[in-house]
GROMACS .gro file of C-alpha atoms in nm:
model
  457
    1MET     CA    1   9.736  10.374  13.012
    2GLN     CA    2  10.025  10.555  12.838
    3LYS     CA    3  10.097  10.259  12.605
    4TYR     CA    4   9.728  10.245  12.493
    5LEU     CA    5   9.720  10.628  12.421
    6ALA     CA    6  10.047  10.595  12.224
    7GLU     CA    7   9.899  10.298  12.028
    8ALA     CA    8   9.572  10.497  11.966
    9ARG     CA    9   9.778  10.776  11.809
   10VAL     CA   10   9.946  10.538  11.567
   11LEU     CA   11   9.625  10.358  11.495
   12LEU     CA   12   9.447  10.678  11.398
   13ALA     CA   13   9.737  10.806  11.183
   14LEU     CA   14   9.694  10.466  10.989
   15ALA     CA   15   9.317  10.473  10.992
   16ILE     CA   16   9.234  10.831  10.887
   17PRO     CA   17   9.379  10.805  10.532
   18VAL     CA   18   9.196  10.473  10.493
   19ILE     CA   19   8.866  10.647  10.595
   20LEU     CA   20   8.925  10.908  10.331
   21ALA     CA   21   9.011  10.646  10.068
   22GLN     CA   22   8.687  10.467  10.152
   23ILE     CA   23   8.491  10.786  10.114
   24ALA     CA   24   8.648  10.849   9.776
   25GLN     CA   25   8.571  10.500   9.656
   26THR     CA   26   8.199  10.536   9.775
   27SER     CA   27   8.174  10.878   9.612
   28MET     CA   28   8.265  10.724   9.276
   29GLY     CA   29   7.940  10.518   9.292
   30VAL     CA   30   7.740  10.824   9.398
   31VAL     CA   31   7.882  11.022   9.104
   32ASP     CA   32   7.791  10.743   8.867
   33THR     CA   33   7.431  10.728   8.992
   34ILE     CA   34   7.380  11.102   8.981
   35MET     CA   35   7.530  11.150   8.637
   36ALA     CA   36   7.345  10.850   8.487
   37GLY     CA   37   7.019  10.981   8.651
   38SER     CA   38   7.057  11.309   8.465
   39VAL     CA   39   7.017  11.110   8.138
   40SER     CA   40   6.698  10.910   8.235
   41ALA     CA   41   6.558  10.703   8.520
   42THR     CA   42   6.618  10.397   8.320
   43ASP     CA   43   6.988  10.470   8.295
   44MET     CA   44   7.009  10.534   8.667
   45ALA     CA   45   6.821  10.211   8.740
   46ALA     CA   46   7.047  10.022   8.499
   47VAL     CA   47   7.357  10.143   8.688
   48ALA     CA   48   7.191  10.048   9.017
   49VAL     CA   49   7.106   9.694   8.892
   50GLY     CA   50   7.445   9.641   8.737
   51THR     CA   51   7.626   9.758   9.060
   52SER     CA   52   7.421   9.514   9.262
   53ILE     CA   53   7.581   9.230   9.052
   54TRP     CA   54   7.928   9.393   9.009
   55LEU     CA   55   7.985   9.459   9.388
   56PRO     CA   56   7.961   9.097   9.513
   57ALA     CA   57   8.188   8.982   9.234
   58ILE     CA   58   8.461   9.240   9.277
   59LEU     CA   59   8.440   9.242   9.655
   60PHE     CA   60   8.502   8.863   9.653
   61GLY     CA   61   8.827   8.929   9.467
   62HIS     CA   62   8.908   9.219   9.700
   63GLY     CA   63   8.853   8.998  10.002
   64LEU     CA   64   9.078   8.722   9.857
   65LEU     CA   65   9.362   8.983   9.817
   66LEU     CA   66   9.324   9.109  10.169
   67SER     CA   67   9.545   8.815  10.274
   68LEU     CA   68   9.838   9.024  10.156
   69THR     CA   69   9.811   9.294  10.420
   70PRO     CA   70   9.876   9.084  10.724
   71THR     CA   71  10.139   8.880  10.531
   72VAL     CA   72  10.336   9.198  10.429
   73ALA     CA   73  10.283   9.351  10.785
   74HIS     CA   74  10.434   9.040  10.949
   75LEU     CA   75  10.732   9.033  10.714
   76ASN     CA   76  10.788   9.403  10.765
   77GLY     CA   77  10.778   9.368  11.145
   78ALA     CA   78  11.007   9.067  11.135
   79GLY     CA   79  11.275   9.260  10.927
   80ARG     CA   80  11.223   9.034  10.629
   81ARG     CA   81  11.139   9.304  10.383
   82ASP     CA   82  11.332   9.133  10.107
   83LYS     CA   83  11.057   8.861  10.107
   84ILE     CA   84  10.774   9.106  10.040
   85GLY     CA   85  10.841   9.144   9.667
   86HIS     CA   86  10.788   8.776   9.604
   87GLN     CA   87  10.451   8.783   9.797
   88VAL     CA   88  10.342   9.091   9.586
   89GLN     CA   89  10.435   8.912   9.263
   90GLN     CA   90  10.224   8.606   9.365
   91GLY     CA   91   9.947   8.858   9.460
   92PHE     CA   92   9.944   8.972   9.097
   93TRP     CA   93   9.908   8.613   8.980
   94LEU     CA   94   9.614   8.570   9.222
   95ALA     CA   95   9.453   8.892   9.107
   96SER     CA   96   9.495   8.779   8.741
   97GLY     CA   97   9.319   8.448   8.805
   98VAL     CA   98   9.031   8.608   8.995
   99SER     CA   99   8.988   8.874   8.730
  100VAL     CA  100   8.948   8.599   8.463
  101LEU     CA  101   8.688   8.438   8.681
  102ILE     CA  102   8.500   8.767   8.735
  103ILE     CA  103   8.505   8.857   8.361
  104ALA     CA  104   8.375   8.513   8.275
  105VAL     CA  105   8.088   8.543   8.520
  106LEU     CA  106   7.995   8.896   8.421
  107TYR     CA  107   8.014   8.806   8.046
  108GLN     CA  108   7.714   8.575   8.120
  109CYS     CA  109   7.524   8.844   8.317
  110ASP     CA  110   7.244   8.830   8.054
  111HIS     CA  111   7.143   8.497   8.208
  112ILE     CA  112   7.173   8.629   8.559
  113LEU     CA  113   6.947   8.925   8.487
  114SER     CA  114   6.692   8.685   8.320
  115LEU     CA  115   6.638   8.542   8.662
  116MET     CA  116   6.471   8.879   8.753
  117HIS     CA  117   6.114   8.835   8.651
  118ASN     CA  118   5.935   9.115   8.465
  119ILE     CA  119   6.251   9.321   8.415
  120ASP     CA  120   6.216   9.596   8.160
  121PRO     CA  121   6.383   9.490   7.830
  122GLU     CA  122   6.549   9.844   7.790
  123LEU     CA  123   6.663   9.835   8.158
  124LYS     CA  124   6.805   9.491   8.116
  125ALA     CA  125   6.993   9.577   7.793
  126LYS     CA  126   7.155   9.884   7.957
  127ALA     CA  127   7.247   9.687   8.264
  128VAL     CA  128   7.413   9.421   8.056
  129GLY     CA  129   7.603   9.689   7.859
  130TYR     CA  130   7.713   9.850   8.187
  131LEU     CA  131   7.847   9.515   8.319
  132HIS     CA  132   8.012   9.418   7.990
  133ALA     CA  133   8.192   9.763   8.006
  134ILE     CA  134   8.298   9.768   8.370
  135MET     CA  135   8.416   9.396   8.374
  136TRP     CA  136   8.733   9.496   8.176
  137GLY     CA  137   8.825   9.721   8.476
  138ALA     CA  138   8.830   9.422   8.711
  139PRO     CA  139   9.199   9.356   8.650
  140GLY     CA  140   9.290   9.719   8.699
  141TYR     CA  141   9.095   9.734   9.026
  142LEU     CA  142   9.250   9.414   9.168
  143PHE     CA  143   9.599   9.501   9.057
  144PHE     CA  144   9.560   9.843   9.232
  145GLN     CA  145   9.439   9.656   9.549
  146VAL     CA  146   9.755   9.431   9.531
  147LEU     CA  147   9.979   9.747   9.555
  148ARG     CA  148   9.752   9.920   9.803
  149ASP     CA  149   9.770   9.611  10.032
  150GLN     CA  150  10.148   9.612   9.992
  151CYS     CA  151  10.169   9.976  10.104
  152GLU     CA  152   9.915   9.932  10.385
  153GLY     CA  153  10.102   9.623  10.511
  154LEU     CA  154  10.408   9.853  10.533
  155SER     CA  155  10.201  10.106  10.730
  156LYS     CA  156  10.168  10.337  10.432
  157THR     CA  157   9.800  10.423  10.408
  158LYS     CA  158   9.828  10.764  10.242
  159PRO     CA  159   9.898  10.640   9.887
  160GLY     CA  160   9.562  10.453   9.881
  161MET     CA  161   9.386  10.777   9.996
  162VAL     CA  162   9.571  11.007   9.745
  163PHE     CA  163   9.511  10.781   9.440
  164GLY     CA  164   9.154  10.716   9.554
  165PHE     CA  165   9.075  11.085   9.537
  166ILE     CA  166   9.263  11.122   9.204
  167GLY     CA  167   9.051  10.837   9.070
  168LEU     CA  168   8.728  11.019   9.188
  169LEU     CA  169   8.842  11.346   9.014
  170VAL     CA  170   8.933  11.166   8.691
  171ASN     CA  171   8.601  10.972   8.701
  172ILE     CA  172   8.385  11.288   8.671
  173PRO     CA  173   8.519  11.416   8.335
  174VAL     CA  174   8.555  11.065   8.193
  175ASN     CA  175   8.195  11.004   8.290
  176TYR     CA  176   8.097  11.324   8.119
  177ILE     CA  177   8.267  11.219   7.799
  178PHE     CA  178   8.119  10.869   7.767
  179ILE     CA  179   7.776  10.938   7.914
  180TYR     CA  180   7.695  11.244   7.706
  181GLY     CA  181   7.909  11.172   7.403
  182LYS     CA  182   8.161  11.455   7.409
  183PHE     CA  183   8.498  11.489   7.212
  184GLY     CA  184   8.388  11.249   6.945
  185ALA     CA  185   8.297  10.972   7.186
  186PRO     CA  186   7.954  10.801   7.149
  187ALA     CA  187   7.674  10.893   7.394
  188LEU     CA  188   7.636  10.578   7.592
  189GLY     CA  189   7.420  10.693   7.888
  190GLY     CA  190   7.441  10.459   8.187
  191VAL     CA  191   7.672  10.224   7.989
  192GLY     CA  192   7.919  10.509   7.977
  193CYS     CA  193   7.954  10.486   8.356
  194GLY     CA  194   8.080  10.139   8.321
  195VAL     CA  195   8.335  10.241   8.050
  196ALA     CA  196   8.448  10.540   8.260
  197THR     CA  197   8.478  10.355   8.593
  198GLY     CA  198   8.662  10.053   8.434
  199THR     CA  199   8.898  10.305   8.270
  200VAL     CA  200   8.961  10.489   8.600
  201TYR     CA  201   9.053  10.163   8.777
  202TRP     CA  202   9.340  10.117   8.522
  203VAL     CA  203   9.453  10.475   8.567
  204MET     CA  204   9.463  10.429   8.944
  205PHE     CA  205   9.666  10.115   8.906
  206PHE     CA  206   9.922  10.266   8.672
  207MET     CA  207   9.965  10.564   8.901
  208MET     CA  208  10.016  10.342   9.202
  209ARG     CA  209  10.254  10.121   9.004
  210ILE     CA  210  10.470  10.430   8.923
  211TYR     CA  211  10.462  10.538   9.289
  212VAL     CA  212  10.565  10.202   9.436
  213ARG     CA  213  10.856  10.158   9.173
  214ARG     CA  214  11.000  10.507   9.224
  215ASN     CA  215  10.952  10.543   9.611
  216ARG     CA  216  11.293  10.510   9.763
  217ALA     CA  217  11.151  10.384  10.094
  218LEU     CA  218  11.005  10.083   9.907
  219ARG     CA  219  11.302   9.984   9.704
  220ASP     CA  220  11.407   9.706   9.943
  221THR     CA  221  11.061   9.548   9.906
  222GLN     CA  222  11.089   9.520   9.527
  223PRO     CA  223  11.119   9.170   9.379
  224HIS     CA  224  11.460   9.048   9.262
  225SER     CA  225  11.333   8.990   8.909
  226ARG     CA  226  11.054   9.167   8.716
  227PHE     CA  227  10.892   8.827   8.626
  228ALA     CA  228  10.829   8.529   8.842
  229LYS     CA  229  10.637   8.208   8.768
  230PRO     CA  230  10.341   8.119   8.984
  231ASP     CA  231  10.463   7.984   9.319
  232TRP     CA  232  10.187   7.729   9.404
  233PRO     CA  233  10.269   7.690   9.774
  234THR     CA  234  10.272   8.071   9.823
  235LEU     CA  235   9.949   8.107   9.622
  236ARG     CA  236   9.793   7.828   9.825
  237ARG     CA  237   9.875   8.012  10.150
  238LEU     CA  238   9.736   8.337  10.024
  239ILE     CA  239   9.418   8.166   9.905
  240GLN     CA  240   9.375   7.974  10.231
  241LEU     CA  241   9.417   8.299  10.425
  242GLY     CA  242   9.208   8.513  10.188
  243MET     CA  243   8.914   8.282  10.095
  244PRO     CA  244   8.735   8.301  10.431
  245ILE     CA  245   8.759   8.681  10.413
  246ALA     CA  246   8.628   8.683  10.051
  247LEU     CA  247   8.337   8.455  10.137
  248ALA     CA  248   8.253   8.669  10.448
  249LEU     CA  249   8.240   8.983  10.232
  250PHE     CA  250   8.033   8.805   9.964
  251PHE     CA  251   7.782   8.678  10.223
  252GLU     CA  252   7.753   9.030  10.379
  253VAL     CA  253   7.693   9.203  10.049
  254THR     CA  254   7.441   8.944   9.923
  255LEU     CA  255   7.256   8.949  10.260
  256PHE     CA  256   7.179   9.327  10.221
  257ALA     CA  257   7.082   9.277   9.851
  258ILE     CA  258   6.842   9.003   9.945
  259VAL     CA  259   6.688   9.205  10.226
  260ALA     CA  260   6.637   9.488   9.974
  261LEU     CA  261   6.448   9.245   9.750
  262LEU     CA  262   6.240   9.121  10.045
  263VAL     CA  263   6.148   9.472  10.143
  264SER     CA  264   6.041   9.572   9.793
  265PRO     CA  265   5.689   9.423   9.806
  266LEU     CA  266   5.612   9.645  10.106
  267GLY     CA  267   5.579   9.954   9.895
  268ILE     CA  268   5.761  10.260   9.775
  269VAL     CA  269   5.773  10.426  10.119
  270ALA     CA  270   5.918  10.115  10.289
  271VAL     CA  271   6.181  10.062  10.016
  272ALA     CA  272   6.289  10.425  10.010
  273SER     CA  273   6.307  10.446  10.395
  274HIS     CA  274   6.508  10.123  10.409
  275GLN     CA  275   6.748  10.249  10.149
  276ILE     CA  276   6.796  10.582  10.331
  277ALA     CA  277   6.877  10.402  10.657
  278LEU     CA  278   7.101  10.154  10.478
  279ASN     CA  279   7.295  10.433  10.306
  280VAL     CA  280   7.343  10.631  10.628
  281GLY     CA  281   7.455  10.313  10.805
  282SER     CA  282   7.698  10.236  10.528
  283LEU     CA  283   7.851  10.586  10.561
  284MET     CA  284   7.898  10.543  10.936
  285PHE     CA  285   8.049  10.195  10.876
  286VAL     CA  286   8.344  10.355  10.694
  287ILE     CA  287   8.505  10.451  11.022
  288PRO     CA  288   8.514  10.113  11.196
  289LEU     CA  289   8.600   9.946  10.870
  290SER     CA  290   8.900  10.162  10.832
  291LEU     CA  291   9.002  10.101  11.199
  292GLY     CA  292   8.978   9.727  11.125
  293VAL     CA  293   9.232   9.775  10.838
  294ALA     CA  294   9.466   9.966  11.079
  295ALA     CA  295   9.413   9.688  11.341
  296THR     CA  296   9.523   9.425  11.089
  297ILE     CA  297   9.844   9.627  11.006
  298ARG     CA  298   9.932   9.692  11.373
  299VAL     CA  299   9.867   9.334  11.501
  300GLY     CA  300  10.048   9.182  11.208
  301SER     CA  301  10.346   9.410  11.247
  302ARG     CA  302  10.366   9.356  11.619
  303LEU     CA  303  10.355   8.981  11.580
  304GLY     CA  304  10.628   9.005  11.312
  305GLU     CA  305  10.834   9.173  11.577
  306SER     CA  306  10.757   8.874  11.803
  307SER     CA  307  10.574   9.109  12.051
  308VAL     CA  308  10.263   8.914  12.155
  309GLU     CA  309  10.193   9.167  12.423
  310GLY     CA  310  10.224   9.455  12.174
  311ALA     CA  311   9.973   9.277  11.948
  312LYS     CA  312   9.731   9.247  12.244
  313VAL     CA  313   9.763   9.622  12.316
  314ALA     CA  314   9.703   9.701  11.950
  315ALA     CA  315   9.395   9.479  11.954
  316TYR     CA  316   9.228   9.629  12.265
  317THR     CA  317   9.323   9.985  12.166
  318SER     CA  318   9.155   9.944  11.817
  319ILE     CA  319   8.839   9.804  11.979
  320GLY     CA  320   8.820  10.073  12.244
  321THR     CA  321   8.876  10.350  11.981
  322GLY     CA  322   8.606  10.195  11.759
  323ILE     CA  323   8.356  10.180  12.043
  324MET     CA  324   8.418  10.548  12.128
  325MET     CA  325   8.374  10.658  11.768
  326ALA     CA  326   8.065  10.444  11.720
  327CYS     CA  327   7.909  10.606  12.022
  328CYS     CA  328   7.969  10.953  11.874
  329THR     CA  329   7.824  10.862  11.535
  330SER     CA  330   7.528  10.682  11.693
  331VAL     CA  331   7.432  10.976  11.907
  332THR     CA  332   7.475  11.214  11.616
  333ALA     CA  333   7.252  11.000  11.400
  334ILE     CA  334   6.976  10.969  11.660
  335ILE     CA  335   6.976  11.346  11.746
  336PHE     CA  336   6.975  11.458  11.378
  337ARG     CA  337   6.777  11.161  11.222
  338GLU     CA  338   6.491  11.367  11.085
  339HIS     CA  339   6.725  11.627  10.929
  340ILE     CA  340   6.931  11.347  10.778
  341ALA     CA  341   6.624  11.171  10.638
  342SER     CA  342   6.490  11.497  10.488
  343LEU     CA  343   6.819  11.537  10.294
  344TYR     CA  344   6.738  11.224  10.093
  345ASN     CA  345   6.360  11.277  10.047
  346ASP     CA  346   6.097  11.538  10.110
  347SER     CA  347   5.799  11.303  10.145
  348PRO     CA  348   5.663  11.318  10.501
  349GLU     CA  349   5.585  10.942  10.512
  350VAL     CA  350   5.938  10.851  10.391
  351VAL     CA  351   6.103  11.095  10.633
  352THR     CA  352   5.899  10.964  10.927
  353LEU     CA  353   5.970  10.593  10.858
  354ALA     CA  354   6.335  10.658  10.771
  355SER     CA  355   6.379  10.854  11.095
  356HIS     CA  356   6.247  10.555  11.275
  357LEU     CA  357   6.482  10.316  11.099
  358LEU     CA  358   6.780  10.538  11.159
  359ILE     CA  359   6.733  10.463  11.531
  360PHE     CA  360   6.806  10.097  11.454
  361ALA     CA  361   7.094  10.189  11.216
  362ALA     CA  362   7.244  10.397  11.505
  363LEU     CA  363   7.191  10.121  11.768
  364PHE     CA  364   7.381   9.856  11.570
  365GLN     CA  365   7.692  10.079  11.515
  366ILE     CA  366   7.855   9.962  11.835
  367SER     CA  367   7.809   9.600  11.755
  368ASP     CA  368   7.905   9.662  11.400
  369ALA     CA  369   8.220   9.841  11.506
  370ILE     CA  370   8.336   9.559  11.743
  371GLN     CA  371   8.268   9.289  11.484
  372VAL     CA  372   8.448   9.457  11.186
  373ILE     CA  373   8.743   9.570  11.399
  374GLY     CA  374   8.746   9.212  11.555
  375SER     CA  375   8.759   9.075  11.203
  376GLY     CA  376   9.062   9.303  11.125
  377ILE     CA  377   9.240   9.178  11.451
  378LEU     CA  378   9.179   8.819  11.365
  379ARG     CA  379   9.322   8.891  11.010
  380GLY     CA  380   9.634   9.027  11.182
  381TYR     CA  381   9.656   8.702  11.377
  382LYS     CA  382   9.604   8.513  11.040
  383ASP     CA  383   9.300   8.344  11.196
  384THR     CA  384   9.068   8.405  10.899
  385ARG     CA  385   8.871   8.078  10.902
  386SER     CA  386   8.693   8.172  11.215
  387ILE     CA  387   8.584   8.494  11.047
  388PHE     CA  388   8.399   8.299  10.785
  389TYR     CA  389   8.211   8.071  11.028
  390ILE     CA  390   8.112   8.360  11.264
  391THR     CA  391   7.985   8.585  10.984
  392PHE     CA  392   7.797   8.305  10.812
  393VAL     CA  393   7.617   8.209  11.128
  394ALA     CA  394   7.557   8.572  11.234
  395TYR     CA  395   7.413   8.678  10.896
  396TRP     CA  396   7.249   8.380  10.745
  397VAL     CA  397   7.151   8.155  11.046
  398LEU     CA  398   7.044   8.430  11.281
  399GLY     CA  399   7.014   8.773  11.114
  400LEU     CA  400   6.819   8.694  10.794
  401PRO     CA  401   6.577   8.435  10.944
  402VAL     CA  402   6.491   8.649  11.244
  403GLY     CA  403   6.459   8.957  11.031
  404TYR     CA  404   6.225   8.779  10.797
  405THR     CA  405   6.021   8.630  11.076
  406LEU     CA  406   5.980   8.969  11.250
  407GLY     CA  407   5.945   9.173  10.933
  408LEU     CA  408   5.708   8.967  10.708
  409THR     CA  409   5.524   8.716  10.939
  410ASP     CA  410   5.304   8.725  11.247
  411ILE     CA  411   5.473   8.415  11.417
  412LEU     CA  412   5.629   8.603  11.705
  413VAL     CA  413   5.479   8.951  11.683
  414PRO     CA  414   5.263   9.141  11.443
  415ARG     CA  415   5.473   9.195  11.124
  416MET     CA  416   5.707   9.487  11.178
  417GLY     CA  417   5.795   9.556  10.811
  418PRO     CA  418   6.145   9.701  10.753
  419SER     CA  419   6.199   9.739  11.136
  420GLY     CA  420   6.187   9.366  11.174
  421PHE     CA  421   6.481   9.320  10.928
  422TRP     CA  422   6.683   9.583  11.117
  423CYS     CA  423   6.611   9.400  11.444
  424GLY     CA  424   6.753   9.094  11.266
  425PHE     CA  425   7.064   9.296  11.169
  426ILE     CA  426   7.113   9.403  11.526
  427LEU     CA  427   7.077   9.049  11.656
  428GLY     CA  428   7.329   8.914  11.396
  429LEU     CA  429   7.585   9.180  11.436
  430THR     CA  430   7.569   9.154  11.817
  431PHE     CA  431   7.632   8.783  11.792
  432ALA     CA  432   7.922   8.841  11.555
  433ALA     CA  433   8.072   9.108  11.786
  434LEU     CA  434   8.050   8.867  12.088
  435MET     CA  435   8.196   8.572  11.898
  436MET     CA  436   8.486   8.782  11.742
  437THR     CA  437   8.575   8.903  12.091
  438LEU     CA  438   8.569   8.566  12.244
  439ARG     CA  439   8.780   8.422  11.956
  440MET     CA  440   9.028   8.708  11.994
  441ARG     CA  441   9.058   8.643  12.374
  442TRP     CA  442   9.100   8.266  12.320
  443LEU     CA  443   9.384   8.338  12.074
  444GLN     CA  444   9.555   8.568  12.315
  445LYS     CA  445   9.546   8.306  12.589
  446GLN     CA  446   9.751   8.058  12.377
  447PRO     CA  447  10.118   8.017  12.449
  448SER     CA  448  10.331   8.291  12.285
  449TYR     CA  449  10.516   8.036  12.057
  450THR     CA  450  10.179   7.907  11.931
  451ILE     CA  451  10.053   8.252  11.841
  452LEU     CA  452  10.384   8.348  11.669
  453GLN     CA  453  10.395   8.010  11.479
  454LYS     CA  454  10.041   8.059  11.350
  455ALA     CA  455  10.099   8.425  11.254
  456GLY     CA  456  10.424   8.341  11.074
  457ARG     CA  457  10.309   8.045  10.877
   0.00000   0.00000   0.00000
């Protein structure tokens, strides 16, 4: 029991800064929405529509780069810190390539938005302007993530937190300048949010770059030369490791976007209530997501030390900690569900339905915690392909079809509306949690040399 308690302390020390960094990142979106909304409802809607396209694109790149964290953690644990600089340099090449792809896609966003029937021309124009502005921040965001993944792989999670909050604080005045046209800048409204956020991403990257280069504890992880050509075998390994994570993130984000579209014909009350429950669920999700990052670091580091038993202890400790925290957040959400719903909206109908949906949001926290931490553990074992298959089946083969059947048809039961989709979420996440756990246990039962060989490839 003592070894699990000791591991839990280390895990929480890694996870808490990541939790705060995630809160800072989420808060940037909240600030953008609030400040754009103060100009007009159209500007706020344009930011919301633009974000729904921006997020899947940038999270795909983010997921691809997550392959760096277990790679760096393994090299650090194995005492091969001199190899880390090369991996980071190739991470920059990977980020550059993905940035070009994202910019190319978002540059054509006018055609993507044309697929939305009956979209207001003014709303469309502002959403296109927002995307054309923020897309230039894609390289800054992804370069920042390369350095953040490097630090987190070395068990240094505080820099991501610190620069995340600095970015949030910088975002507010820069938003003010470009949204309202202060200090000689043009008044761009919602488009100004894209300019500000893209600029802040570059500021965060340059600050992180200065920190990494000047930190004495990181000097032995610096590359031998400032420039290195693309190393295709290394890039191929990073892509093979990161692509399943990127696709899993992309499928998850697009699933919730599609459900929001399917709920929209049910009326304002249903849409507002669904969004409230989804927003609260997303806030609670920050804790297990951060524990998943910490689990990746600990499992990868322990395997780098050739400690298969240590990796197993780290895995079970992270899941146990996640379940306990999920129980706390679930109970809190259920007890205070009406108070939470009333913070978002004062309509009695919306509060009533949102309070009901918050019960579902609370119930799936345990399954959600197990599956996202399980995903982090599998990343630590460098077993990412299974993450893709499990999440695809959970979300798109089980969750969405069952949710649609229960929510919008009378095939199994009288149509349940938004509640039906949340039942689908619960089923999909529970399946994912079960399969992640089974996959983890199967990996741990393999011979030690097989586990270490796979983790060190």
